[in-house]
mmCIF file with all atom_site columns, C-alpha atoms and ligand atoms in Angstrom:
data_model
loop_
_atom_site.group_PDB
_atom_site.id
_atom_site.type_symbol
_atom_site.label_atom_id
_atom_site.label_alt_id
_atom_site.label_comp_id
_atom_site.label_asym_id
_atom_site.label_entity_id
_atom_site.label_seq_id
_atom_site.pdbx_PDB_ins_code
_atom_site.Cartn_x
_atom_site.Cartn_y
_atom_site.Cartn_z
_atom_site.occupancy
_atom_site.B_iso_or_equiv
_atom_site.pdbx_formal_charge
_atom_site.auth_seq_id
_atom_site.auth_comp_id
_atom_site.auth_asym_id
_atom_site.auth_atom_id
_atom_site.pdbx_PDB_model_num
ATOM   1   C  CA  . UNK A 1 1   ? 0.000   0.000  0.000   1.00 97.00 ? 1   UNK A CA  1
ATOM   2   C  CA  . UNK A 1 2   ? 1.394   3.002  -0.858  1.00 98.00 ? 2   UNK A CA  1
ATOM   3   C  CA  . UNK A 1 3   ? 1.053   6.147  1.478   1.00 98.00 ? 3   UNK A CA  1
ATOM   4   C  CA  . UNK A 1 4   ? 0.467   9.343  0.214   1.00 98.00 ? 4   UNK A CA  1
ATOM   5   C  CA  . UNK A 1 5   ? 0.944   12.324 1.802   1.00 98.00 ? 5   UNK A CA  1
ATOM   6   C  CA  . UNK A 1 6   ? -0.794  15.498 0.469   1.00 98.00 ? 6   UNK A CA  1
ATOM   7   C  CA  . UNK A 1 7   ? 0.999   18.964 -0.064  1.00 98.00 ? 7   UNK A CA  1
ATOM   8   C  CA  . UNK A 1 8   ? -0.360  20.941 -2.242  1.00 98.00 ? 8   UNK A CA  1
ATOM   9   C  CA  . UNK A 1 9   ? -2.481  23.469 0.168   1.00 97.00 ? 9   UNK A CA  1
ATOM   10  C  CA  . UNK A 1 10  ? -1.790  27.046 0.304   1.00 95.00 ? 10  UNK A CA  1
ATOM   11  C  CA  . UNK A 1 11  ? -1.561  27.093 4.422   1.00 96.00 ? 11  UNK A CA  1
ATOM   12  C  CA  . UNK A 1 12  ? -4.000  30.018 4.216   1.00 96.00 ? 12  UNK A CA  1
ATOM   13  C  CA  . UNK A 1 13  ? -4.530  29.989 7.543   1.00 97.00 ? 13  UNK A CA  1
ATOM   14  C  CA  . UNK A 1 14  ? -1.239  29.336 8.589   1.00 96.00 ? 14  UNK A CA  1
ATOM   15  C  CA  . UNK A 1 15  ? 0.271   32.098 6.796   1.00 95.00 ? 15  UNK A CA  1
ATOM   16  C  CA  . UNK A 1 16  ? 3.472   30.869 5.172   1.00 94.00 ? 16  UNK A CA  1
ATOM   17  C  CA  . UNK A 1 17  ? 4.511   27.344 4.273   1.00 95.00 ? 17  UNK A CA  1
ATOM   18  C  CA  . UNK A 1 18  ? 3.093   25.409 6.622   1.00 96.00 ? 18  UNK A CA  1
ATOM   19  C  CA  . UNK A 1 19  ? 4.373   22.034 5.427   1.00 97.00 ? 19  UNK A CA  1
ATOM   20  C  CA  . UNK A 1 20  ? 8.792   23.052 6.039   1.00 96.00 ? 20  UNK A CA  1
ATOM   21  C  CA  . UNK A 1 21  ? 8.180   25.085 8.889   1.00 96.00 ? 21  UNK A CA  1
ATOM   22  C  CA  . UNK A 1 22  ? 10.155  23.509 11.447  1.00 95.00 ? 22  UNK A CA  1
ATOM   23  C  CA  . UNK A 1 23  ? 9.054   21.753 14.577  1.00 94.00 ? 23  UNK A CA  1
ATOM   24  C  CA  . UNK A 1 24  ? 11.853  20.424 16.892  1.00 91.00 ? 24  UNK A CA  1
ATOM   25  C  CA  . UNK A 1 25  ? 14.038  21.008 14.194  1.00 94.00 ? 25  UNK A CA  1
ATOM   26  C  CA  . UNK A 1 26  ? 12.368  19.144 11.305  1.00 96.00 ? 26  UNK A CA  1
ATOM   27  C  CA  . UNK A 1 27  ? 9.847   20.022 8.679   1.00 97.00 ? 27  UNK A CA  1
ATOM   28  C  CA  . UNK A 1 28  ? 6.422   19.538 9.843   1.00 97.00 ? 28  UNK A CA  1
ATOM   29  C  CA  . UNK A 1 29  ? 5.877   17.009 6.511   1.00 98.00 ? 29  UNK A CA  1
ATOM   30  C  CA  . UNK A 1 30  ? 8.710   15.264 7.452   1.00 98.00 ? 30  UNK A CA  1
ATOM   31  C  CA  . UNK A 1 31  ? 6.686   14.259 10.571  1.00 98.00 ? 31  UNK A CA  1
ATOM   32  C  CA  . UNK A 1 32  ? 4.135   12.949 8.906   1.00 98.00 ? 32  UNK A CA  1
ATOM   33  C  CA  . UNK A 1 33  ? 6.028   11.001 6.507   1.00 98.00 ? 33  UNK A CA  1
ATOM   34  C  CA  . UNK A 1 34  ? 8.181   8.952  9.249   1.00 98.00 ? 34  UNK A CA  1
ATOM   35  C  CA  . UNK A 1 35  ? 5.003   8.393  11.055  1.00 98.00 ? 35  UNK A CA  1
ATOM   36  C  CA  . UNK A 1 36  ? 2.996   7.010  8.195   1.00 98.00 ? 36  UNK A CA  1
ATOM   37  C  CA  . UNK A 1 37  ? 6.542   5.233  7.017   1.00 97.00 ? 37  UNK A CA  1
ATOM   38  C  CA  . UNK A 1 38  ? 6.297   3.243  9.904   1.00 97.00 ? 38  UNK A CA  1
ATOM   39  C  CA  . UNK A 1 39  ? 3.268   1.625  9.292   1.00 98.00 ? 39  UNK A CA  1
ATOM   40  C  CA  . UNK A 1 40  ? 3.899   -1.965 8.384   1.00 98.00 ? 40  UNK A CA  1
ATOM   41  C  CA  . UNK A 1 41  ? 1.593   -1.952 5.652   1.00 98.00 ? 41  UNK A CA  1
ATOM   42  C  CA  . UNK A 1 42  ? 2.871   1.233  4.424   1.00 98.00 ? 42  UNK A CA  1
ATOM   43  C  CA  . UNK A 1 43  ? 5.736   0.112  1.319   1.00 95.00 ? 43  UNK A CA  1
ATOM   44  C  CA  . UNK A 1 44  ? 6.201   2.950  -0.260  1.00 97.00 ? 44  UNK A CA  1
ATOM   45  C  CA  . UNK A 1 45  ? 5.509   7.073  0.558   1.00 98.00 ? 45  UNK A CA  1
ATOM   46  C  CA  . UNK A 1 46  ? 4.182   9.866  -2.167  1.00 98.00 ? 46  UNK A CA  1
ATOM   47  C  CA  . UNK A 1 47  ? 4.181   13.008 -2.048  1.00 98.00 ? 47  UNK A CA  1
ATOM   48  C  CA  . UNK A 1 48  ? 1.671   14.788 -3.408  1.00 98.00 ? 48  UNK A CA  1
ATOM   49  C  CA  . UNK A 1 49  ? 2.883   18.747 -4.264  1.00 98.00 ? 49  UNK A CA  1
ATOM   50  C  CA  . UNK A 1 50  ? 1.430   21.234 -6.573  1.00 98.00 ? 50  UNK A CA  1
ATOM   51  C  CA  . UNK A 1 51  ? 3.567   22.842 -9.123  1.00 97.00 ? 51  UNK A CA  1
ATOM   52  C  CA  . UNK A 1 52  ? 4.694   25.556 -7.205  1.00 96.00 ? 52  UNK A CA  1
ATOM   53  C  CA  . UNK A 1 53  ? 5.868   23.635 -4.095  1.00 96.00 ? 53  UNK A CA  1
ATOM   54  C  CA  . UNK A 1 54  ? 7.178   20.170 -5.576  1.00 97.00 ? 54  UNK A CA  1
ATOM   55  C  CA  . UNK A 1 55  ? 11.022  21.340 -6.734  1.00 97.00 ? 55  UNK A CA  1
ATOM   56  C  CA  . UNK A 1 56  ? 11.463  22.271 -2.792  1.00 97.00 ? 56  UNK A CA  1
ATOM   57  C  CA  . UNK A 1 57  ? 9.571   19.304 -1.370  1.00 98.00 ? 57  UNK A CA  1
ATOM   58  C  CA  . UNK A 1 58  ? 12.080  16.776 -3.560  1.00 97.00 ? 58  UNK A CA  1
ATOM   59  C  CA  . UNK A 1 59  ? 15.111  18.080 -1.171  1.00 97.00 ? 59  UNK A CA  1
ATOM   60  C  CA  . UNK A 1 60  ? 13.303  15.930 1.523   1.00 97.00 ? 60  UNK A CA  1
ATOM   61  C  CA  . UNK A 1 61  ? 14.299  12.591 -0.953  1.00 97.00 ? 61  UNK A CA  1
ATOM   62  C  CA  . UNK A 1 62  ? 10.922  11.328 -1.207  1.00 98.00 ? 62  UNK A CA  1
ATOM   63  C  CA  . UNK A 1 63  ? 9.176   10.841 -4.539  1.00 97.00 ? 63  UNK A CA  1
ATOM   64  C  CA  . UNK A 1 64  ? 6.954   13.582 -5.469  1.00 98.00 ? 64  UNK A CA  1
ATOM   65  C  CA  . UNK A 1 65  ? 3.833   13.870 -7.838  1.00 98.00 ? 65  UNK A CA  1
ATOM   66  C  CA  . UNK A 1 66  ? 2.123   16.798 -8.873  1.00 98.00 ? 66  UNK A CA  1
ATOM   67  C  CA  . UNK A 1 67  ? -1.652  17.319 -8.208  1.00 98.00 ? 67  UNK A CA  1
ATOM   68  C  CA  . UNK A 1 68  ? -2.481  19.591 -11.614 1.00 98.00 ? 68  UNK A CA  1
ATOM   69  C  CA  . UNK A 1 69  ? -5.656  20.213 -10.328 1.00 97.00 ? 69  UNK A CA  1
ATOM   70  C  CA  . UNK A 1 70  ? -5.491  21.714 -6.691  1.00 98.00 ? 70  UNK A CA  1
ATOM   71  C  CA  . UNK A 1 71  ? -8.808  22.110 -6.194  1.00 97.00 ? 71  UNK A CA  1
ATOM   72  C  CA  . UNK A 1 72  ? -8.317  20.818 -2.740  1.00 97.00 ? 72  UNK A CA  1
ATOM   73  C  CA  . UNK A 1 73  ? -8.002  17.137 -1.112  1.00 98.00 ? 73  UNK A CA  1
ATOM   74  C  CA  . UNK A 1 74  ? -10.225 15.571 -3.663  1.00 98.00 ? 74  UNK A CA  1
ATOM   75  C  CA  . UNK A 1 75  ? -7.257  16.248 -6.244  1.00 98.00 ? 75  UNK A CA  1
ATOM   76  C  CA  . UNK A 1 76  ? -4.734  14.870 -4.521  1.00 98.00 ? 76  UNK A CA  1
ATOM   77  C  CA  . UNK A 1 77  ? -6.400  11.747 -3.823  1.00 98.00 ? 77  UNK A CA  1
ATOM   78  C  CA  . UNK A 1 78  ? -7.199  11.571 -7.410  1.00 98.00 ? 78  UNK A CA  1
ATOM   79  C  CA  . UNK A 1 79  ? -3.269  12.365 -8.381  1.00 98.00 ? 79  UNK A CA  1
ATOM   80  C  CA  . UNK A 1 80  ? -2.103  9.721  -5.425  1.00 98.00 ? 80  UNK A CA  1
ATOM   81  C  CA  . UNK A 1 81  ? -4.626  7.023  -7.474  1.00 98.00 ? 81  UNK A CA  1
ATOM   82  C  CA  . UNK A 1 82  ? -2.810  7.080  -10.424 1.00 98.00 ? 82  UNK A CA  1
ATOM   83  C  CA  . UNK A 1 83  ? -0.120  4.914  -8.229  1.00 98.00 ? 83  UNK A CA  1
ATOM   84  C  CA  . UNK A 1 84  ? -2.059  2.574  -6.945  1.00 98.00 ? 84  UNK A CA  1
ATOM   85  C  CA  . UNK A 1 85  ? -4.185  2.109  -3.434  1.00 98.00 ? 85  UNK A CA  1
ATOM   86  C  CA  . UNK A 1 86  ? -3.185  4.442  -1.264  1.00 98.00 ? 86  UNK A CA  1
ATOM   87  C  CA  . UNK A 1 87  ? -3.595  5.160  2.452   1.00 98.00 ? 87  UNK A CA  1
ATOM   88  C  CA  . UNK A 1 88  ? -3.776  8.819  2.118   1.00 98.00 ? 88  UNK A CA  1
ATOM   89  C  CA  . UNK A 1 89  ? -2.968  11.709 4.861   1.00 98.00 ? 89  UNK A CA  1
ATOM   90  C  CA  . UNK A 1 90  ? -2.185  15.407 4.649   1.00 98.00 ? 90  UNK A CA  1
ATOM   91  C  CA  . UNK A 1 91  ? 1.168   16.519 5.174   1.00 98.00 ? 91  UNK A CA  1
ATOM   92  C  CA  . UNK A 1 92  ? 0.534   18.400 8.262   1.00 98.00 ? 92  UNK A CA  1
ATOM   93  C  CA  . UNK A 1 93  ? -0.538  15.475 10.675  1.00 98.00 ? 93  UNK A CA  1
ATOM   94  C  CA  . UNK A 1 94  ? 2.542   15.164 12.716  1.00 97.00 ? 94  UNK A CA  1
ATOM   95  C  CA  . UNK A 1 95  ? 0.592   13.133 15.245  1.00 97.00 ? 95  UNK A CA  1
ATOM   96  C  CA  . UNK A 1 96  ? -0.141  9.955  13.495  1.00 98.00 ? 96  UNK A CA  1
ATOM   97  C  CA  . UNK A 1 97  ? -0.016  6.771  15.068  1.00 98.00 ? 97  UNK A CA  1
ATOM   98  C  CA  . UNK A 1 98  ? 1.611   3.910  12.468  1.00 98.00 ? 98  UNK A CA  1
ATOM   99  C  CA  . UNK A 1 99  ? -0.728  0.949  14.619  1.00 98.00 ? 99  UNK A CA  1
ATOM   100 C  CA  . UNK A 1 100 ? -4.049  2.918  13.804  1.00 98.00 ? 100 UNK A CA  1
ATOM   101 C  CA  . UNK A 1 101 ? -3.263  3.215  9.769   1.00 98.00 ? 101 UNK A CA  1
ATOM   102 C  CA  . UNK A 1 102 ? -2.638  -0.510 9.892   1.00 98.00 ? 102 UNK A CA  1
ATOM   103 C  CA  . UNK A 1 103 ? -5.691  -1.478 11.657  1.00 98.00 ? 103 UNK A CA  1
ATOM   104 C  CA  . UNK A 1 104 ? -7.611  0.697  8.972   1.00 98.00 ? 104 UNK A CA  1
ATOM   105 C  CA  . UNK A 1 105 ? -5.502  -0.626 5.947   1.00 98.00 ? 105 UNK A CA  1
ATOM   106 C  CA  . UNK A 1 106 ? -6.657  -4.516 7.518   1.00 98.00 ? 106 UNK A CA  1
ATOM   107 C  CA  . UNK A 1 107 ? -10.332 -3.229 7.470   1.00 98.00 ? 107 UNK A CA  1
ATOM   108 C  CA  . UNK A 1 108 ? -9.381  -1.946 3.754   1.00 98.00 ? 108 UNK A CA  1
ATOM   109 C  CA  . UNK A 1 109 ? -8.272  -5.412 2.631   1.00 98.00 ? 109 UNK A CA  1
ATOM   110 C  CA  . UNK A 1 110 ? -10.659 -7.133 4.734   1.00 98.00 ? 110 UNK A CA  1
ATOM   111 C  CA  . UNK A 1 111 ? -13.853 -5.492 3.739   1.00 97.00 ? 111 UNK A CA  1
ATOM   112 C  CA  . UNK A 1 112 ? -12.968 -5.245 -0.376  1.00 95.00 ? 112 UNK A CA  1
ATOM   113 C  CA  . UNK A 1 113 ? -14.673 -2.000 -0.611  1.00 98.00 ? 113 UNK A CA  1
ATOM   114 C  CA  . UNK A 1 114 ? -13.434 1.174  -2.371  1.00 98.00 ? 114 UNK A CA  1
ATOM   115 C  CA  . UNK A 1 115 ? -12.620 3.470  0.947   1.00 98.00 ? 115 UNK A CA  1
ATOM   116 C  CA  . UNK A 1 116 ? -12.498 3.170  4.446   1.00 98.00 ? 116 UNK A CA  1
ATOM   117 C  CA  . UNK A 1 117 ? -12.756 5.946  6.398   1.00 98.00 ? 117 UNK A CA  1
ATOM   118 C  CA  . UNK A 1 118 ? -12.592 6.610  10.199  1.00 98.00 ? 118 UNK A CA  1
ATOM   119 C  CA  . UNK A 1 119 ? -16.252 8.050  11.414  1.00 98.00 ? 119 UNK A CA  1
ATOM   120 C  CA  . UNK A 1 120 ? -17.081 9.756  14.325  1.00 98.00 ? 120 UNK A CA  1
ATOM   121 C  CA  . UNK A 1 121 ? -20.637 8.796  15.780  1.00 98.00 ? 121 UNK A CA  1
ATOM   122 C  CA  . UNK A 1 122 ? -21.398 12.300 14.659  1.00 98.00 ? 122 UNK A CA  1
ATOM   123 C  CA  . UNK A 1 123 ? -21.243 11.479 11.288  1.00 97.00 ? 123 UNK A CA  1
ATOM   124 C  CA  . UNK A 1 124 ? -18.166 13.275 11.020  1.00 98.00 ? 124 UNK A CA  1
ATOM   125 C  CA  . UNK A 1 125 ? -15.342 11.726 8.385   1.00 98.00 ? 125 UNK A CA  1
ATOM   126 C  CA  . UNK A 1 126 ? -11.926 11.325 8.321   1.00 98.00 ? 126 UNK A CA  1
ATOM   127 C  CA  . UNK A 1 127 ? -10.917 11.556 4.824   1.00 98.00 ? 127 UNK A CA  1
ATOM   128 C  CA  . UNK A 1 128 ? -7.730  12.507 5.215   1.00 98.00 ? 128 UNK A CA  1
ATOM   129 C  CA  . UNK A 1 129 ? -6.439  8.925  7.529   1.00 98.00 ? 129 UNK A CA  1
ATOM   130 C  CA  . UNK A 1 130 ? -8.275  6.715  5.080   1.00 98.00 ? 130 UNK A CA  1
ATOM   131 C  CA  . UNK A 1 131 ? -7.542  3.492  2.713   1.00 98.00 ? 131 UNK A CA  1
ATOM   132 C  CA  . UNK A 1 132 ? -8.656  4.138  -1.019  1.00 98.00 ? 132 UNK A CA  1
ATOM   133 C  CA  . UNK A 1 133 ? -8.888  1.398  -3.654  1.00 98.00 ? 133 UNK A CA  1
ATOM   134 C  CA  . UNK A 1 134 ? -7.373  2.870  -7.105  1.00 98.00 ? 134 UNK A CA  1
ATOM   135 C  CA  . UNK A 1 135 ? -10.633 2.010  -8.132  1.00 98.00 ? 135 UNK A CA  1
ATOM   136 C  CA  . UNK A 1 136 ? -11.703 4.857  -6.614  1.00 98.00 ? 136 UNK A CA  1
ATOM   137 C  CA  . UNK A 1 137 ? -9.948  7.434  -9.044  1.00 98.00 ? 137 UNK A CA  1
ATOM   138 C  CA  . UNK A 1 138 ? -12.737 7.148  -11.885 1.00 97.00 ? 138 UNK A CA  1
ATOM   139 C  CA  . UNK A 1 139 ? -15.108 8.091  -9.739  1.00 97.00 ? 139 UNK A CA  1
ATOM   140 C  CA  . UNK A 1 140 ? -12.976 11.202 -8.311  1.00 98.00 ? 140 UNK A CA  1
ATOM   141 C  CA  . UNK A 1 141 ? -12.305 12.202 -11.672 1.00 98.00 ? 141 UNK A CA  1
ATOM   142 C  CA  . UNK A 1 142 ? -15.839 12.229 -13.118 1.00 98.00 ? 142 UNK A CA  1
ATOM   143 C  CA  . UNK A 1 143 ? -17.059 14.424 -9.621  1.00 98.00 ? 143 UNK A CA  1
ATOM   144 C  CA  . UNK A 1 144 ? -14.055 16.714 -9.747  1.00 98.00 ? 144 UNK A CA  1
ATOM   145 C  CA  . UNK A 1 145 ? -15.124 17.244 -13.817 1.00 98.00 ? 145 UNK A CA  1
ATOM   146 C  CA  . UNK A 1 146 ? -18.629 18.015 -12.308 1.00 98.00 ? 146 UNK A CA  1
ATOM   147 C  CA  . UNK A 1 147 ? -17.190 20.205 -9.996  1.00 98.00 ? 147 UNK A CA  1
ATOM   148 C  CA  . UNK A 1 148 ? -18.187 18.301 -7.346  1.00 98.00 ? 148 UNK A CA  1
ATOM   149 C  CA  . UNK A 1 149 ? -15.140 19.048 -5.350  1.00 98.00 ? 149 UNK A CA  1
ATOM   150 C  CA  . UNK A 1 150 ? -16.309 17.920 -1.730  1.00 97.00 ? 150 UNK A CA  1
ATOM   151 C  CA  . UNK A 1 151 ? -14.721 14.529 -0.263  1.00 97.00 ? 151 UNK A CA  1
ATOM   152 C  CA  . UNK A 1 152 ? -17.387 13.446 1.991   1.00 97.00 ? 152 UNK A CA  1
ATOM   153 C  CA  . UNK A 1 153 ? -19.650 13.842 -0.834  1.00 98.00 ? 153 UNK A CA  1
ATOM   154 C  CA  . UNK A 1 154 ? -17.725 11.628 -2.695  1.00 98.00 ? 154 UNK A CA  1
ATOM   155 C  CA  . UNK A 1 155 ? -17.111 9.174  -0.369  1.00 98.00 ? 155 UNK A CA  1
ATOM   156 C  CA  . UNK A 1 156 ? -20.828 8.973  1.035   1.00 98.00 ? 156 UNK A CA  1
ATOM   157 C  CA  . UNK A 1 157 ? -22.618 8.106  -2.115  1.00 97.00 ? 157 UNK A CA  1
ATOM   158 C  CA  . UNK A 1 158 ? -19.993 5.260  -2.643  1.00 96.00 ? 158 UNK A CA  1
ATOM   159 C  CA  . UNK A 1 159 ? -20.165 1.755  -1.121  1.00 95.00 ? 159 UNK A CA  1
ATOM   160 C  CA  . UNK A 1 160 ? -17.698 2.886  1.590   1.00 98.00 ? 160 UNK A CA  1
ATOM   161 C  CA  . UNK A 1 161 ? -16.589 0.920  4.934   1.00 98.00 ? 161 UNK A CA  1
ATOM   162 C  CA  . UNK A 1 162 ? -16.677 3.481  7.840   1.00 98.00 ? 162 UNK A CA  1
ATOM   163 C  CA  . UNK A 1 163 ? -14.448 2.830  10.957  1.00 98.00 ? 163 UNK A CA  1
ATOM   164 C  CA  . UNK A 1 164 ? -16.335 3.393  14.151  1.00 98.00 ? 164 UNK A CA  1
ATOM   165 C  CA  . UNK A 1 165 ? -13.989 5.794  16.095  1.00 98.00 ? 165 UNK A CA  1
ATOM   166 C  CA  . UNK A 1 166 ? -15.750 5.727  19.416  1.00 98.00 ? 166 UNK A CA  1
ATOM   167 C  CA  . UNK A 1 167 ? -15.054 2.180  19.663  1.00 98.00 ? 167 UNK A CA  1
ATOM   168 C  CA  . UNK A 1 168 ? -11.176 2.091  19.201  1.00 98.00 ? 168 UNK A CA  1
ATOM   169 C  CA  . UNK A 1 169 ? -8.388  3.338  21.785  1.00 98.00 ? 169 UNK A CA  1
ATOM   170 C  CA  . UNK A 1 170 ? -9.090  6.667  22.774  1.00 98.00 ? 170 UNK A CA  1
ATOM   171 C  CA  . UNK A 1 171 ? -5.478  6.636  22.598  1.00 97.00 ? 171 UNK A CA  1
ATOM   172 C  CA  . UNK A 1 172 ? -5.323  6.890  18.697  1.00 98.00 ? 172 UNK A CA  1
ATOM   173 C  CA  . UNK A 1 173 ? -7.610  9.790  18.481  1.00 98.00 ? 173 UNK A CA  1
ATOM   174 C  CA  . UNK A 1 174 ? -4.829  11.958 18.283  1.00 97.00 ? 174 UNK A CA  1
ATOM   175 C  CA  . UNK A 1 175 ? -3.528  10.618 14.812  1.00 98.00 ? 175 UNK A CA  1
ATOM   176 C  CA  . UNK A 1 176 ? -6.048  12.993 13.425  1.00 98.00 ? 176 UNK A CA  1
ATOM   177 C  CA  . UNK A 1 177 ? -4.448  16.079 14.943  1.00 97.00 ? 177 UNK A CA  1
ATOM   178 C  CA  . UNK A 1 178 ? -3.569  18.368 11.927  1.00 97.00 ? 178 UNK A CA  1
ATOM   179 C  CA  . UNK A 1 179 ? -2.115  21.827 11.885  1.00 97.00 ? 179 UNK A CA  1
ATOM   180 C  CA  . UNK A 1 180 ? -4.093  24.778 10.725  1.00 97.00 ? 180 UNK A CA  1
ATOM   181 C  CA  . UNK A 1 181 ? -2.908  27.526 12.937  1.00 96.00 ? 181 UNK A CA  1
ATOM   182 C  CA  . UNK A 1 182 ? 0.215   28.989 14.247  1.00 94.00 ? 182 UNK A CA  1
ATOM   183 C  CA  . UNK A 1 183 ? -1.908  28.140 17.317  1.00 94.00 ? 183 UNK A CA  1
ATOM   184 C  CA  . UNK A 1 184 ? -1.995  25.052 16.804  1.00 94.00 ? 184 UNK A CA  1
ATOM   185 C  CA  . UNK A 1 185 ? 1.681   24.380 16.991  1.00 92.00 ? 185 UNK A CA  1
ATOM   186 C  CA  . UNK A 1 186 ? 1.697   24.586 20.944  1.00 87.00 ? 186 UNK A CA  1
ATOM   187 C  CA  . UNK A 1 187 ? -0.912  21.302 21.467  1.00 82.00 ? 187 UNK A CA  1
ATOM   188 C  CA  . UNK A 1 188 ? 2.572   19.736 19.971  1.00 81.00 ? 188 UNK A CA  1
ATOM   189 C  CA  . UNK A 1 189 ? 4.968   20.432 22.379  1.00 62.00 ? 189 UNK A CA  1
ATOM   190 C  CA  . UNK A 1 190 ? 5.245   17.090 23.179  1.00 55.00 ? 190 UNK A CA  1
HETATM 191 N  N1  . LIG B 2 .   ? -2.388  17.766 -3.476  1.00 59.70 ? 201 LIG B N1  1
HETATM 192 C  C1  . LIG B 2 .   ? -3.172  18.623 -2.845  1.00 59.70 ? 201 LIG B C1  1
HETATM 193 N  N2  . LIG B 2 .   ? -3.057  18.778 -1.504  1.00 59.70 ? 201 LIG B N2  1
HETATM 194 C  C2  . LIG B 2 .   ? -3.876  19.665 -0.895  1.00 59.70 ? 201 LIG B C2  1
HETATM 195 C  C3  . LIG B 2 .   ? -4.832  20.440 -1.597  1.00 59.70 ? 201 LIG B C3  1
HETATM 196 N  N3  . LIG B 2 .   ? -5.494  21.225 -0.695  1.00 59.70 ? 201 LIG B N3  1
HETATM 197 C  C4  . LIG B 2 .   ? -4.975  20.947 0.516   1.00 59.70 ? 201 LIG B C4  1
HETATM 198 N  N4  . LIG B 2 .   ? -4.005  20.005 0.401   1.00 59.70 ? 201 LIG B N4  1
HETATM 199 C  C5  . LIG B 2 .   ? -3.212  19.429 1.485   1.00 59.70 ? 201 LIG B C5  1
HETATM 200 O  O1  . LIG B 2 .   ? -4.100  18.733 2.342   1.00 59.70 ? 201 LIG B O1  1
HETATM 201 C  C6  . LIG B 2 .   ? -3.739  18.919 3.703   1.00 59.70 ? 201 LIG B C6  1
HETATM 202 C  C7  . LIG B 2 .   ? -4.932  19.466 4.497   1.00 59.70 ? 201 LIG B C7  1
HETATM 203 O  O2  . LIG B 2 .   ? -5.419  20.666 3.896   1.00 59.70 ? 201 LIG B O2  1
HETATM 204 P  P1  . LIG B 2 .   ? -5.615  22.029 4.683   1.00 59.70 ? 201 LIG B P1  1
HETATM 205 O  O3  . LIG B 2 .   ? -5.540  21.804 6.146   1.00 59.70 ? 201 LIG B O3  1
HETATM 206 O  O4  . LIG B 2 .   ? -6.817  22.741 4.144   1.00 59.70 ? 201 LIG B O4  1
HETATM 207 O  O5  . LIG B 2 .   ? -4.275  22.819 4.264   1.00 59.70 ? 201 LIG B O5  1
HETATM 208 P  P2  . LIG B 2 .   ? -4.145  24.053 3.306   1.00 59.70 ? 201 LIG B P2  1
HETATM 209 O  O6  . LIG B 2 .   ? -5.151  24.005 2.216   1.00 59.70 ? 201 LIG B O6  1
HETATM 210 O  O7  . LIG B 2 .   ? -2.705  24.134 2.921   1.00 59.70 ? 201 LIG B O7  1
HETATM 211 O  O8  . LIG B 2 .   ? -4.450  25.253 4.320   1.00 59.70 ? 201 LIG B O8  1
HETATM 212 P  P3  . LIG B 2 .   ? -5.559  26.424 4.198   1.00 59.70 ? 201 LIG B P3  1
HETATM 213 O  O9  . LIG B 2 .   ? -5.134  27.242 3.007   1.00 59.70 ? 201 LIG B O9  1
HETATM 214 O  O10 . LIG B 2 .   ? -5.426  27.154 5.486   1.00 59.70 ? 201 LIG B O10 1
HETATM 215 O  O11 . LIG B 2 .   ? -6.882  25.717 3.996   1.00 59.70 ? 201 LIG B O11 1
HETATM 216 C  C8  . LIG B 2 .   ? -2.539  19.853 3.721   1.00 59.70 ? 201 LIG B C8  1
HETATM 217 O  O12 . LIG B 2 .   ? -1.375  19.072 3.940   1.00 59.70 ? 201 LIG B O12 1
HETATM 218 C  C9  . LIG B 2 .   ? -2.546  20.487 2.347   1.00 59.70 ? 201 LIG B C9  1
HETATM 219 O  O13 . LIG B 2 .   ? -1.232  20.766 1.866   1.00 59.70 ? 201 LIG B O13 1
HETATM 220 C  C10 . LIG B 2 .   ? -4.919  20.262 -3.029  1.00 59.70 ? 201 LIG B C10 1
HETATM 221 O  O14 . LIG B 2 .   ? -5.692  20.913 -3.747  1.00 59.70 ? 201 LIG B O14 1
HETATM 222 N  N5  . LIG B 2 .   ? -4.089  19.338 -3.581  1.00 59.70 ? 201 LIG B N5  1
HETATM 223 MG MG1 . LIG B 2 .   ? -7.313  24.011 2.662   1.00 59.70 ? 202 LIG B MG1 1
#
């Protein structure tokens, strides 16, 4: 299973490039990566950059694929597809926990459907710390042609398997921690 790792947001929010700015001394992405790179199930990591970002994400030595569309995390997914099944992330999760991917990636294999995605009894999804067949690209493609750019969308009118959160270690909640904010860096002290 290959795991993808998207970077091809503008960090808005954050207000400069998010994805290097250091934390304890390495880039945020970098994080990430080494976390979903010791998954067992993970083989092989992705990057996946927009054109603008990509030349200075390659320094890291990781393989890199641009996302020509960047119309957001449906995109990337799409672009990450075009490898293969991917267990797909963004780049700014330095919190995630390598046993919790591979309990998702068993449900993946187990189940034979598309996606599997986390849920929270809410109805909330986590899209970005889900398993996606490459099956699942066609259907990306023809939405994001529709402009139907919204991942839960996607995923919800699909014969999805959804990953009751509430029931698992409370412990690997935090895998979904992602940074948004400058605020956001000091819940990462740790
Ligand atoms: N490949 C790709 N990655 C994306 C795209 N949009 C967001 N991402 C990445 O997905 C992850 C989560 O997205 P956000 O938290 O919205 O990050 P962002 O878009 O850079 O930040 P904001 O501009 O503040 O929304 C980040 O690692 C982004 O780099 C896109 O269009 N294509
Ligand atoms: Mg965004």
């Amino acid at each position: 299973m290959i795991g993808a790792v998207l970077a091809g947001g503008r960090a808005k929010r954050f207000g400069e490039d998010k994805l290097l700015f250091k934390i304890n001394g390495k880039p945020l992405v970098l994080h990430a990566i080494e976390r979903l790179e010791s998954s067992r199930l993970i083989d092989e990591i992705v990057i996946v950059a927009s054109k603008f970002n990509a030349e200075k994400l390659r320094t890291l030595g990781y393989s890199v694929v641009i996302d020509e569309l960047i119309v957001g995390p449906i995109s990337g997914i799409f672009t990450a597809l075009s490898l293969g099944d991917a267990f797909v992330v963004g780049g700014d999760m330095p919190s995630l926990i390598p046993e919790f991917i591979d309990y998702i990636i068993k449900q993946f294999n187990n189940s034979g459907k598309i996606v599997c995605v986390p849920r929270w009894s809410n109805g909330y999804l986590e899209p970005l710390h889900s398993a996606y067949a490459q099956e699942f690209r066609d259907i990306l493609g023809k939405r994001i042609n529709d402009g139907k750019y919204k991942l839960y969308d996607a995923i919800t009118s699909s014969d999805a398997c959804y990953i009751d959160i509430e029931a698992l270690p409370q412990e690997w909640q935090v895998s979904f921690f992602n940074v948004n904010k400058k605020e956001d860096l000091k819940d990462l002290t740790k």
